[in-house]
Tab-separated table of C-alpha atoms in Angstrom:
chain	number	residue	atom	x	y	z
A	114	MET	CA	-51.616	77.703	-127.623
A	115	ILE	CA	-54.139	75.238	-127.130
A	116	LEU	CA	-51.713	72.625	-128.303
A	117	LEU	CA	-49.041	74.019	-125.519
A	118	LEU	CA	-51.759	73.941	-122.876
A	119	THR	CA	-52.727	70.028	-123.888
A	120	GLY	CA	-49.026	69.315	-123.701
A	121	LEU	CA	-48.705	70.831	-120.468
A	122	ALA	CA	-51.407	68.841	-118.999
A	123	GLY	CA	-50.432	65.447	-120.299
A	124	ALA	CA	-46.929	66.366	-119.210
A	125	THR	CA	-48.159	66.503	-115.564
A	126	CYS	CA	-48.914	62.722	-115.652
A	127	PRO	CA	-45.954	60.141	-115.541
A	128	ASP	CA	-46.574	57.571	-118.078
A	129	THR	CA	-45.355	55.076	-115.237
A	130	VAL	CA	-48.901	54.926	-113.364
A	131	HIS	CA	-50.526	51.841	-112.894
A	132	SER	CA	-54.363	52.091	-113.762
A	133	PRO	CA	-56.108	48.518	-113.228
A	134	THR	CA	-59.306	49.947	-114.909
A	135	GLN	CA	-60.623	46.317	-116.211
A	136	ALA	CA	-58.883	43.826	-114.010
A	137	TRP	CA	-55.975	43.864	-111.359
A	138	PRO	CA	-53.212	41.421	-112.687
A	139	ASP	CA	-52.734	38.711	-110.510
A	140	ARG	CA	-48.840	37.716	-109.323
A	141	SER	CA	-50.764	35.797	-106.096
A	142	ALA	CA	-48.766	32.541	-107.214
A	143	GLU	CA	-45.412	34.221	-107.075
A	144	VAL	CA	-45.192	35.724	-103.903
A	145	ASP	CA	-43.608	33.601	-100.556
A	146	PRO	CA	-45.840	31.166	-99.080
A	147	SER	CA	-44.732	31.442	-95.682
A	148	ILE	CA	-45.627	35.298	-95.568
A	149	VAL	CA	-49.396	34.318	-97.091
A	150	ALA	CA	-49.341	31.940	-94.013
A	151	ALA	CA	-48.504	34.593	-91.633
A	152	LEU	CA	-50.904	36.905	-93.446
A	153	ASP	CA	-53.615	34.339	-92.767
A	154	GLN	CA	-53.110	33.927	-89.242
A	155	ALA	CA	-52.553	37.565	-88.268
A	156	LEU	CA	-56.181	38.175	-90.027
A	157	PHE	CA	-58.117	35.412	-90.054
A	158	GLN	CA	-59.254	34.051	-86.808
A	159	GLU	CA	-61.904	31.309	-85.979
A	160	ARG	CA	-65.096	33.522	-85.146
A	161	ASN	CA	-67.640	33.664	-82.408
A	162	GLU	CA	-70.923	35.112	-83.192
A	163	GLU	CA	-71.790	35.209	-79.872
A	164	THR	CA	-69.063	36.657	-78.265
A	165	ARG	CA	-67.857	38.594	-81.251
A	166	GLU	CA	-63.975	38.791	-79.900
A	167	GLY	CA	-61.109	38.769	-81.239
A	168	ILE	CA	-59.922	40.131	-84.977
A	169	ARG	CA	-62.875	39.562	-87.422
A	170	THR	CA	-61.617	40.373	-91.156
A	171	ASP	CA	-64.211	40.312	-94.034
A	172	GLY	CA	-61.747	40.815	-96.438
A	173	VAL	CA	-57.930	41.752	-97.409
A	174	ALA	CA	-56.614	42.252	-100.653
A	175	ILE	CA	-52.968	43.934	-100.936
A	176	PHE	CA	-51.675	45.577	-104.224
A	177	TYR	CA	-47.890	46.088	-105.251
A	178	ARG	CA	-47.549	48.134	-108.649
A	179	GLY	CA	-50.594	47.715	-109.730
A	180	GLU	CA	-50.898	43.960	-109.034
A	181	LEU	CA	-52.735	41.780	-106.860
A	182	LEU	CA	-50.587	39.971	-104.433
A	183	TYR	CA	-52.784	38.414	-101.842
A	184	GLU	CA	-56.632	38.460	-101.346
A	185	ARG	CA	-58.768	36.495	-98.889
A	186	TYR	CA	-62.418	36.838	-97.750
A	187	GLY	CA	-63.860	35.676	-94.070
A	188	ALA	CA	-67.450	34.791	-93.003
A	189	ASP	CA	-69.909	34.804	-95.857
A	190	TYR	CA	-67.972	37.363	-97.963
A	191	THR	CA	-66.442	37.059	-101.772
A	192	ALA	CA	-64.686	39.657	-104.186
A	193	GLN	CA	-67.902	40.740	-105.040
A	194	THR	CA	-69.832	41.608	-101.805
A	195	PRO	CA	-69.885	45.114	-101.517
A	196	HIS	CA	-68.521	46.176	-97.631
A	197	LEU	CA	-69.846	48.893	-95.650
A	198	ILE	CA	-66.795	51.492	-95.284
A	199	TRP	CA	-68.280	53.810	-92.706
A	200	SER	CA	-65.531	56.749	-92.289
A	201	ALA	CA	-63.165	55.278	-94.777
A	202	SER	CA	-65.837	57.418	-96.932
A	203	LYS	CA	-64.589	60.585	-95.567
A	204	SER	CA	-61.643	60.165	-97.924
A	205	PHE	CA	-63.813	59.690	-100.962
A	206	THR	CA	-65.715	62.847	-100.302
A	207	ALA	CA	-62.392	64.873	-99.735
A	208	THR	CA	-61.588	63.530	-103.299
A	209	LEU	CA	-64.651	64.737	-104.904
A	210	ILE	CA	-64.041	68.282	-103.313
A	211	GLY	CA	-60.544	67.889	-104.977
A	212	MET	CA	-61.660	67.407	-108.054
A	213	ALA	CA	-64.132	70.256	-107.760
A	214	GLU	CA	-60.799	72.584	-107.137
A	215	TYR	CA	-58.763	70.916	-110.072
A	216	LYS	CA	-62.004	72.022	-112.228
A	217	GLY	CA	-61.734	75.394	-111.032
A	218	LEU	CA	-65.178	75.101	-109.625
A	219	LEU	CA	-64.351	75.481	-105.751
A	220	ASP	CA	-61.388	77.779	-103.658
A	221	ILE	CA	-61.081	75.700	-100.434
A	222	GLU	CA	-60.041	79.203	-98.535
A	223	ASP	CA	-63.909	80.555	-98.954
A	224	SER	CA	-66.629	80.285	-96.475
A	225	VAL	CA	-68.942	77.249	-96.589
A	226	CYS	CA	-71.904	79.860	-97.175
A	227	GLU	CA	-70.316	80.984	-100.504
A	228	TYR	CA	-71.668	77.091	-101.816
A	229	VAL	CA	-74.239	76.428	-99.676
A	230	ASP	CA	-77.013	78.258	-97.661
A	231	PHE	CA	-75.996	76.751	-94.059
A	232	HIS	CA	-77.001	78.462	-91.140
A	233	GLU	CA	-75.563	81.730	-90.685
A	234	SER	CA	-73.454	80.837	-87.292
A	235	ALA	CA	-71.445	78.709	-89.505
A	236	CYS	CA	-70.784	81.272	-92.151
A	237	GLY	CA	-67.115	81.859	-90.484
A	238	VAL	CA	-66.089	78.479	-90.997
A	239	THR	CA	-64.107	77.797	-94.457
A	240	VAL	CA	-63.979	74.542	-96.823
A	241	ARG	CA	-60.654	74.115	-95.356
A	242	ASN	CA	-61.778	74.030	-91.752
A	243	LEU	CA	-63.902	71.151	-92.594
A	244	LEU	CA	-61.550	69.298	-94.437
A	245	GLU	CA	-58.933	69.772	-91.644
A	246	PHE	CA	-61.527	68.752	-88.875
A	247	SER	CA	-61.273	72.458	-87.085
A	248	SER	CA	-64.645	74.076	-88.167
A	249	GLY	CA	-65.364	74.917	-84.524
A	250	LEU	CA	-68.837	73.517	-84.858
A	251	ALA	CA	-70.313	72.108	-81.838
A	252	TRP	CA	-69.903	68.211	-81.984
A	253	ARG	CA	-69.743	65.306	-80.092
A	254	GLU	CA	-68.418	61.953	-82.487
A	255	THR	CA	-69.387	58.919	-79.912
A	256	TYR	CA	-70.678	55.733	-81.121
A	257	GLU	CA	-71.114	52.619	-78.846
A	258	GLY	CA	-70.471	52.470	-75.106
A	259	GLU	CA	-71.387	56.179	-74.815
A	260	PRO	CA	-74.776	57.562	-74.342
A	261	PRO	CA	-76.199	57.449	-77.545
A	262	THR	CA	-78.505	60.258	-77.151
A	263	ALA	CA	-75.809	62.576	-76.272
A	264	SER	CA	-73.888	61.512	-79.617
A	265	SER	CA	-73.988	64.244	-82.442
A	266	VAL	CA	-73.025	61.724	-85.185
A	267	LEU	CA	-76.021	59.453	-84.361
A	268	ALA	CA	-78.448	62.152	-84.082
A	269	MET	CA	-77.181	63.177	-87.591
A	270	LEU	CA	-77.917	59.507	-88.966
A	271	TYR	CA	-80.792	58.132	-87.157
A	272	GLY	CA	-82.301	61.050	-85.467
A	273	ASP	CA	-83.285	64.366	-85.734
A	274	GLY	CA	-80.676	65.310	-88.299
A	275	ARG	CA	-81.426	62.024	-90.597
A	276	GLN	CA	-83.570	64.262	-93.256
A	277	ASP	CA	-80.910	66.591	-94.098
A	278	THR	CA	-77.336	65.666	-92.633
A	279	ALA	CA	-75.490	68.811	-93.797
A	280	SER	CA	-77.701	71.247	-92.505
A	281	PHE	CA	-78.255	69.367	-89.181
A	282	ALA	CA	-74.419	69.767	-88.808
A	283	GLY	CA	-74.150	73.195	-89.864
A	284	SER	CA	-76.726	74.124	-87.573
A	285	GLN	CA	-74.791	73.100	-84.320
A	286	GLY	CA	-73.445	76.408	-83.312
A	287	LEU	CA	-69.677	77.606	-82.735
A	288	GLU	CA	-67.824	76.100	-79.983
A	289	ASP	CA	-64.394	77.348	-81.028
A	290	VAL	CA	-62.957	79.684	-83.117
A	291	PRO	CA	-62.704	78.041	-86.911
A	292	GLY	CA	-59.475	76.676	-87.660
A	293	THR	CA	-58.271	76.571	-83.924
A	294	THR	CA	-59.488	73.323	-82.508
A	295	TYR	CA	-59.253	70.072	-83.707
A	296	GLN	CA	-62.791	67.873	-83.568
A	297	TYR	CA	-63.227	64.827	-85.511
A	298	SER	CA	-66.442	65.292	-86.763
A	299	SER	CA	-68.971	63.208	-89.298
A	300	GLY	CA	-70.842	66.538	-89.391
A	301	ASP	CA	-67.941	68.353	-91.082
A	302	THR	CA	-67.690	65.706	-93.995
A	303	ASN	CA	-71.251	65.842	-94.627
A	304	MET	CA	-70.932	69.822	-95.124
A	305	LEU	CA	-68.076	68.998	-97.473
A	306	SER	CA	-70.565	66.217	-99.191
A	307	ALA	CA	-73.419	69.158	-99.813
A	308	ILE	CA	-70.829	71.458	-101.033
A	309	ALA	CA	-69.338	69.028	-103.596
A	310	ARG	CA	-72.937	68.244	-104.542
A	311	LYS	CA	-73.768	71.881	-105.049
A	312	VAL	CA	-70.905	72.540	-107.512
A	313	LEU	CA	-70.213	69.331	-109.132
A	314	GLU	CA	-74.079	68.210	-109.895
A	315	PRO	CA	-74.341	70.909	-112.534
A	316	VAL	CA	-71.350	69.934	-114.394
A	317	ALA	CA	-71.329	66.154	-114.115
A	318	GLY	CA	-75.008	65.279	-113.295
A	319	GLU	CA	-76.657	63.836	-110.064
A	320	ARG	CA	-74.222	60.474	-110.158
A	321	PHE	CA	-71.503	62.990	-110.121
A	322	PRO	CA	-69.414	60.465	-107.805
A	323	TRP	CA	-69.818	57.491	-110.691
A	324	THR	CA	-69.022	60.164	-113.729
A	325	LEU	CA	-66.096	61.775	-112.148
A	326	LEU	CA	-64.360	59.200	-109.937
A	327	PHE	CA	-66.156	55.514	-109.894
A	328	GLU	CA	-66.500	54.977	-113.425
A	329	PRO	CA	-62.894	56.271	-114.795
A	330	LEU	CA	-61.286	54.056	-112.239
A	331	GLY	CA	-63.523	50.850	-113.153
A	332	MET	CA	-64.908	50.958	-109.802
A	333	THR	CA	-68.160	48.833	-110.311
A	334	SER	CA	-69.392	47.550	-107.292
A	335	ALA	CA	-69.987	51.064	-105.511
A	336	THR	CA	-73.261	51.861	-103.606
A	337	TRP	CA	-73.385	55.624	-101.880
A	338	GLU	CA	-76.248	55.908	-100.051
A	339	LYS	CA	-78.217	59.656	-99.683
A	340	ASP	CA	-80.329	61.418	-97.075
A	341	ALA	CA	-83.817	62.365	-97.737
A	342	ALA	CA	-82.235	65.990	-99.188
A	343	GLY	CA	-80.320	63.742	-101.558
A	344	THR	CA	-77.153	64.694	-100.441
A	345	TYR	CA	-74.336	61.770	-100.511
A	346	ILE	CA	-73.853	60.521	-96.852
A	347	GLY	CA	-70.279	61.613	-97.313
A	348	SER	CA	-69.473	60.582	-93.907
A	349	SER	CA	-70.314	57.027	-93.412
A	350	TYR	CA	-72.263	55.210	-96.372
A	351	LEU	CA	-70.035	54.268	-99.373
A	352	TYR	CA	-69.912	50.110	-100.269
A	353	LEU	CA	-67.357	48.934	-102.126
A	354	THR	CA	-65.580	45.668	-102.663
A	355	PRO	CA	-61.610	45.208	-101.749
A	356	ARG	CA	-60.653	45.259	-105.431
A	357	ASP	CA	-62.343	48.639	-105.602
A	358	MET	CA	-61.086	49.945	-102.509
A	359	GLY	CA	-57.423	49.461	-104.022
A	360	ARG	CA	-58.309	51.238	-106.957
A	361	PHE	CA	-58.833	54.495	-105.174
A	362	GLY	CA	-55.721	53.636	-103.106
A	363	GLN	CA	-53.927	52.988	-106.309
A	364	LEU	CA	-55.205	56.712	-107.492
A	365	MET	CA	-53.418	57.908	-104.446
A	366	LEU	CA	-50.357	56.332	-105.372
A	367	ASN	CA	-50.353	57.954	-108.591
A	368	ASP	CA	-50.737	61.443	-107.514
A	369	GLY	CA	-54.376	61.624	-108.707
A	370	CYS	CA	-53.453	60.222	-112.195
A	371	TRP	CA	-55.297	57.645	-113.944
A	372	GLU	CA	-54.709	56.258	-117.332
A	373	GLN	CA	-52.440	59.283	-118.335
A	374	GLU	CA	-55.403	61.431	-117.251
A	375	ARG	CA	-55.126	64.025	-113.961
A	376	LEU	CA	-58.078	63.759	-112.095
A	377	LEU	CA	-56.818	65.679	-109.105
A	378	PRO	CA	-54.616	68.896	-108.883
A	379	GLU	CA	-50.618	68.270	-108.909
A	380	GLY	CA	-49.812	68.132	-105.328
A	381	TRP	CA	-52.953	67.534	-103.699
A	382	VAL	CA	-52.232	63.785	-102.719
A	383	GLU	CA	-49.422	65.639	-100.827
A	384	ARG	CA	-51.697	68.072	-99.330
A	385	VAL	CA	-54.225	65.953	-97.739
A	386	SER	CA	-51.624	63.364	-96.557
A	387	THR	CA	-49.740	66.233	-94.486
A	388	LEU	CA	-50.428	66.952	-90.963
A	389	ASN	CA	-52.870	69.698	-90.866
A	390	PRO	CA	-51.981	72.470	-88.405
A	391	ALA	CA	-55.216	72.082	-86.233
A	392	SER	CA	-54.224	68.231	-85.723
A	393	ALA	CA	-50.602	69.109	-85.405
A	394	SER	CA	-51.440	72.047	-82.650
A	395	GLY	CA	-52.118	69.955	-79.633
A	396	GLN	CA	-55.523	71.620	-79.582
A	397	SER	CA	-57.822	69.009	-79.535
A	398	ARG	CA	-61.549	68.373	-78.383
A	399	GLU	CA	-62.714	65.056	-76.738
A	400	ARG	CA	-60.650	62.416	-78.735
A	401	GLY	CA	-57.041	62.808	-77.235
A	402	PRO	CA	-53.986	62.823	-78.600
A	403	SER	CA	-53.543	60.228	-81.183
A	404	GLU	CA	-55.722	61.944	-83.775
A	405	ASN	CA	-53.116	62.267	-87.058
A	406	GLN	CA	-55.344	64.006	-89.661
A	407	GLY	CA	-54.511	65.391	-93.066
A	408	GLN	CA	-57.651	66.101	-94.961
A	409	GLN	CA	-59.889	63.653	-94.328
A	410	PHE	CA	-57.077	61.047	-94.475
A	411	TRP	CA	-55.625	59.493	-91.673
A	412	LEU	CA	-51.642	59.677	-90.964
A	413	ASN	CA	-48.973	57.209	-89.452
A	414	THR	CA	-46.556	60.308	-89.007
A	415	SER	CA	-45.114	61.617	-85.709
A	416	ASN	CA	-47.054	64.513	-84.391
A	417	PRO	CA	-45.387	67.454	-82.925
A	418	GLY	CA	-48.151	68.522	-80.683
A	419	TYR	CA	-48.078	65.370	-78.821
A	420	ASP	CA	-44.139	64.622	-78.942
A	421	GLU	CA	-45.464	61.234	-80.354
A	422	GLY	CA	-43.847	58.622	-82.304
A	423	PRO	CA	-45.168	57.348	-85.736
A	424	ARG	CA	-48.592	55.801	-84.716
A	425	PHE	CA	-47.619	52.304	-85.990
A	426	PRO	CA	-44.032	51.865	-85.297
A	427	ASP	CA	-43.705	49.035	-88.026
A	428	ILE	CA	-45.465	50.993	-90.778
A	429	PRO	CA	-43.819	53.552	-92.935
A	430	GLU	CA	-43.826	56.986	-91.467
A	431	ASN	CA	-45.132	58.320	-94.456
A	432	ALA	CA	-47.999	55.964	-95.089
A	433	PHE	CA	-51.363	57.402	-94.807
A	434	ALA	CA	-55.420	55.757	-94.508
A	435	ALA	CA	-58.867	55.712	-94.787
A	436	MET	CA	-59.982	54.183	-91.817
A	437	GLY	CA	-63.638	53.215	-91.102
A	438	HIS	CA	-65.767	52.152	-88.030
A	439	TRP	CA	-65.114	48.381	-87.049
A	440	LYS	CA	-61.761	48.406	-88.660
A	441	GLN	CA	-62.338	49.277	-92.546
A	442	ARG	CA	-58.750	50.173	-94.080
A	443	ILE	CA	-57.347	51.524	-97.294
A	444	TRP	CA	-53.714	51.840	-96.687
A	445	MET	CA	-51.376	53.817	-98.996
A	446	LEU	CA	-47.820	53.024	-98.731
A	447	PRO	CA	-45.880	55.602	-101.521
A	448	ASP	CA	-42.568	54.712	-100.871
A	449	GLN	CA	-43.346	50.921	-101.199
A	450	GLU	CA	-46.013	51.457	-104.009
A	451	ILE	CA	-48.373	49.275	-102.018
A	452	VAL	CA	-52.011	49.507	-101.465
A	453	ALA	CA	-53.139	47.304	-98.258
A	454	VAL	CA	-57.040	46.805	-97.820
A	455	ARG	CA	-58.755	45.209	-95.030
A	456	THR	CA	-62.536	45.151	-94.623
A	457	GLY	CA	-63.807	44.147	-91.059
A	458	ASP	CA	-66.472	43.536	-88.457
A	459	ASP	CA	-64.125	44.139	-85.385
A	460	ARG	CA	-66.409	45.142	-81.778
A	461	ASP	CA	-63.161	44.806	-79.655
A	462	GLY	CA	-59.849	46.123	-79.437
A	463	SER	CA	-57.956	43.010	-80.646
A	464	TYR	CA	-57.307	44.673	-84.164
A	465	SER	CA	-53.845	46.526	-85.109
A	466	ASP	CA	-52.636	47.614	-88.211
A	467	ASN	CA	-49.368	46.968	-87.090
A	468	ASP	CA	-49.776	43.402	-87.158
A	469	TRP	CA	-50.324	42.784	-90.738
A	470	VAL	CA	-49.420	45.948	-92.852
A	471	PRO	CA	-45.552	45.521	-92.410
A	472	LEU	CA	-46.286	41.675	-93.678
A	473	ALA	CA	-48.054	43.319	-96.846
A	474	MET	CA	-44.016	44.802	-97.151
A	475	ALA	CA	-42.377	41.572	-96.807
A	476	LEU	CA	-45.029	40.418	-99.324
A	477	ALA	CA	-43.692	42.861	-101.946
A	478	GLU	CA	-40.286	42.153	-101.237
A	479	SER	CA	-40.487	38.126	-101.854
A	480	LEU	CA	-41.602	38.665	-105.179
A	481	PRO	CA	-39.177	36.760	-107.433
A	482	LYS	CA	-36.618	39.596	-108.715
A	483	PRO	CA	-36.665	40.215	-112.482
A	484	PRO	CA	-33.365	38.933	-114.107
A	485	PRO	CA	-30.774	41.576	-114.315
A	486	PRO	CA	-30.672	42.988	-118.067
A	487	GLU	CA	-28.927	40.766	-120.564
A	488	PRO	CA	-25.621	42.004	-121.959
A	489	GLU	CA	-25.893	43.593	-125.345
A	490	PRO	CA	-25.860	40.734	-128.187
A	491	VAL	CA	-22.391	41.017	-129.694
A	492	GLU	CA	-22.840	41.397	-133.535
A	493	GLU	CA	-22.325	38.072	-135.523
A	494	SER	CA	-20.160	40.288	-137.774
A	495	ASP	CA	-17.966	41.432	-135.139
A	496	LEU	CA	-16.700	37.622	-134.530
A	497	THR	CA	-16.262	36.597	-138.210
A	498	SER	CA	-13.847	37.628	-140.554
A	499	PRO	CA	-14.764	40.499	-142.926
A	500	VAL	CA	-13.608	38.273	-145.860
A	501	GLU	CA	-16.324	35.239	-144.653
A	502	ALA	CA	-19.083	37.879	-143.823
A	503	SER	CA	-18.986	39.571	-147.452
A	504	PRO	CA	-21.784	38.114	-149.742
B	115	MET	CA	-86.481	52.616	-68.316
B	116	ILE	CA	-89.391	53.823	-69.882
B	117	ALA	CA	-89.463	57.149	-67.856
B	118	LEU	CA	-86.045	58.028	-68.854
B	119	LEU	CA	-86.500	57.443	-72.450
B	120	LEU	CA	-89.602	59.962	-71.880
B	121	ALA	CA	-87.411	62.307	-70.166
B	122	LEU	CA	-84.688	62.144	-73.212
B	123	GLY	CA	-87.667	63.306	-75.265
B	124	CYS	CA	-88.097	66.359	-73.686
B	125	ALA	CA	-84.327	67.854	-73.874
B	126	ALA	CA	-83.897	71.757	-74.541
B	127	LYS	CA	-83.891	72.935	-78.205
B	128	HIS	CA	-80.097	74.026	-79.074
B	129	ASP	CA	-79.852	77.574	-80.027
B	130	PRO	CA	-77.127	77.597	-82.648
B	131	ALA	CA	-76.418	81.247	-82.474
B	132	ALA	CA	-75.665	81.047	-79.041
B	133	GLY	CA	-73.089	78.667	-79.514
B	134	GLY	CA	-71.194	76.467	-76.789
B	135	PRO	CA	-70.799	72.746	-76.177
B	136	PRO	CA	-73.392	70.277	-77.876
B	137	PRO	CA	-76.174	69.528	-75.657
B	138	GLU	CA	-76.215	67.160	-73.319
B	139	THR	CA	-78.639	65.201	-74.745
B	140	TYR	CA	-80.321	65.429	-78.184
B	141	GLU	CA	-84.111	65.959	-78.843
B	142	ASN	CA	-84.335	62.384	-80.402
B	143	ALA	CA	-85.304	59.488	-77.887
B	144	LEU	CA	-82.973	56.434	-77.398
B	145	LEU	CA	-85.838	54.440	-79.297
B	146	ASP	CA	-85.642	56.613	-82.643
B	147	LEU	CA	-82.039	55.843	-82.931
B	148	ALA	CA	-81.962	52.255	-81.806
B	149	THR	CA	-84.886	51.468	-84.624
B	150	GLY	CA	-83.326	53.870	-86.993
B	151	PHE	CA	-80.194	52.158	-86.913
B	152	ALA	CA	-81.788	48.637	-87.017
B	153	ALA	CA	-84.050	49.561	-89.788
B	154	LYS	CA	-81.374	51.442	-92.273
B	155	GLU	CA	-78.340	49.115	-91.619
B	156	GLY	CA	-80.565	45.974	-91.714
B	157	CYS	CA	-81.856	47.229	-95.191
B	158	SER	CA	-78.476	47.687	-96.361
B	159	CYS	CA	-77.051	44.416	-95.103
B	160	ILE	CA	-79.674	42.620	-96.829
B	161	PHE	CA	-80.327	44.490	-99.965
B	162	VAL	CA	-76.767	46.434	-100.714
B	163	SER	CA	-74.337	43.824	-99.661
B	164	GLY	CA	-76.945	40.805	-100.028
B	165	ARG	CA	-76.252	38.845	-97.027
B	166	ASP	CA	-78.637	36.584	-95.412
B	167	GLU	CA	-81.148	37.951	-93.026
B	168	ASP	CA	-80.247	35.898	-90.064
B	169	VAL	CA	-76.481	36.812	-90.882
B	170	CYS	CA	-77.513	40.639	-90.740
B	171	ARG	CA	-79.364	40.115	-87.329
B	172	SER	CA	-76.586	38.971	-85.874
B	173	TYR	CA	-74.449	41.758	-87.301
B	174	LEU	CA	-77.013	44.708	-86.034
B	175	ARG	CA	-77.017	43.407	-82.302
B	176	VAL	CA	-76.118	46.281	-80.220
B	177	ASN	CA	-76.036	47.102	-76.516
B	178	PRO	CA	-79.131	48.036	-75.638
B	179	ASP	CA	-80.646	44.913	-78.039
B	180	VAL	CA	-84.114	46.499	-78.046
B	181	ALA	CA	-84.834	47.133	-81.902
B	182	LYS	CA	-85.988	43.999	-83.808
B	183	ILE	CA	-86.201	43.820	-87.637
B	184	LYS	CA	-88.882	42.611	-90.021
B	185	VAL	CA	-87.861	42.247	-93.701
B	186	ASP	CA	-90.278	42.382	-96.629
B	187	HIS	CA	-88.305	41.265	-99.530
B	188	GLN	CA	-90.819	42.170	-102.034
B	189	ALA	CA	-90.322	45.732	-101.403
B	190	LYS	CA	-87.116	45.428	-100.211
B	191	ARG	CA	-88.300	47.326	-97.032
B	192	VAL	CA	-87.007	46.718	-93.337
B	193	THR	CA	-88.842	47.865	-90.593
B	194	SER	CA	-87.827	47.922	-86.858
B	195	LYS	CA	-89.628	48.138	-83.934
B	196	ALA	CA	-88.575	48.692	-80.129
B	197	LEU	CA	-90.441	48.250	-76.839
B	198	GLY	CA	-93.950	48.367	-78.985
B	199	MET	CA	-93.495	51.936	-78.989
B	200	LYS	CA	-91.544	52.942	-81.559
B	201	LYS	CA	-91.370	52.070	-85.406
B	202	THR	CA	-89.012	52.951	-88.014
B	203	SER	CA	-88.545	51.878	-91.605
B	204	ALA	CA	-86.079	51.749	-94.710
B	205	VAL	CA	-86.510	51.059	-97.926
B	206	TRP	CA	-83.833	50.032	-100.966
B	207	VAL	CA	-84.144	52.537	-103.799
B	208	SER	CA	-81.447	51.357	-106.425
B	209	LYS	CA	-78.202	49.703	-106.790
B	210	GLU	CA	-76.379	52.951	-106.594
B	211	GLU	CA	-78.289	54.350	-103.855
B	212	GLY	CA	-78.845	51.689	-101.473
B	213	CYS	CA	-80.981	52.194	-98.772
B	214	VAL	CA	-82.578	55.482	-97.172
B	215	LEU	CA	-84.503	55.957	-93.948
B	216	GLU	CA	-88.649	56.831	-94.332
B	217	ILE	CA	-90.673	59.078	-92.547
């Protein structure tokens, strides 16, 4: 029976997954130089630190079938500099929740109060509602350009909420019935982080993001800051190099498998990269109609709630991404087997993913094709007469 | 400006049981947010990402640009002050945990 179960578990991971734990194989010398030049031009511009206008890329790394095709850094960044990924951290927090599900420690249909002692007004919220930004909890996710003291997220990170981000988020009171209304909220994600900690710390220790995720994938650059209550700031404060961000993207392309080991439930990647009902409903507070969310991942898909086409017309419709403030990106292109990472410090609206992610696809297509398989060598004995071949 | 900041410090307390939209203004004053941002992000820029102090000062510039930082490289602590009224600090803890706001 044990043998049978082991066999089944092993069978869920294909043996073709790419797992660059030690180092990314480098094929950047084999791609078309004209596409490299186009990427350089699209992403790296002269920087003016006074005006801070234009595209301000800090790093780019493009991977295809587990190999590096393009890598370049801007400003003072190098391949070794951990970059703040801001809200791209949210996709990592959701991944830890997925790992807890896979271990049987958590059911996303449960009330959040099953796991953490949140304010009683939050107990009608499920873990799924948090994953789908439909908790209904009162929240205003605003940054620069809006009144700072009206921002829920700034209050959580730097004001009243900073000591205990998750309980701050859970004490906002309901504005809508849970599950009905989409509202992007860093508060929802920090409640997820507190839940992940509650269920994973006992089995994996205080360093659970390392023991469960970073170390198995060979991600050695990670820093993940906590609040004073000891909860990882799951919404905002993970630091990684682009190569390590690429490892996370590769785990998604591998459907949660790494080196023949399954780390996430089968089908989980599809679930988190499918438009969630609140995001598709057209019922959205505050942030307008272009927010396509699965479960803490951004989608390029068209959204029936708004009758829109794909958000980025030249990027495949089933592509999905982790995205952060000032244009941090981890793009996953499942059909093209591409992970495209970008870090930056963009302060205006110049940057668009549509300007360079299609070039990553062209880059992969420009690789020299492997030679067609050689015909079976004809046996020598077939060409010689039986008499000569005899000893 | 100062009167506005003091007024913002006196916003009504939000009652979670009552429900409804978020408060028009949170209780924290603008200077808490400004110095909290500068201290925490300054600490992380210098001690997590390992960037030069001057580069980080430029990175931290936001509008209104009221918070200034002082860096203690020995203690790995960044202290931010604004308008001589508010002081907030963040300290580097470890490679894995980075920086955290103090007080």
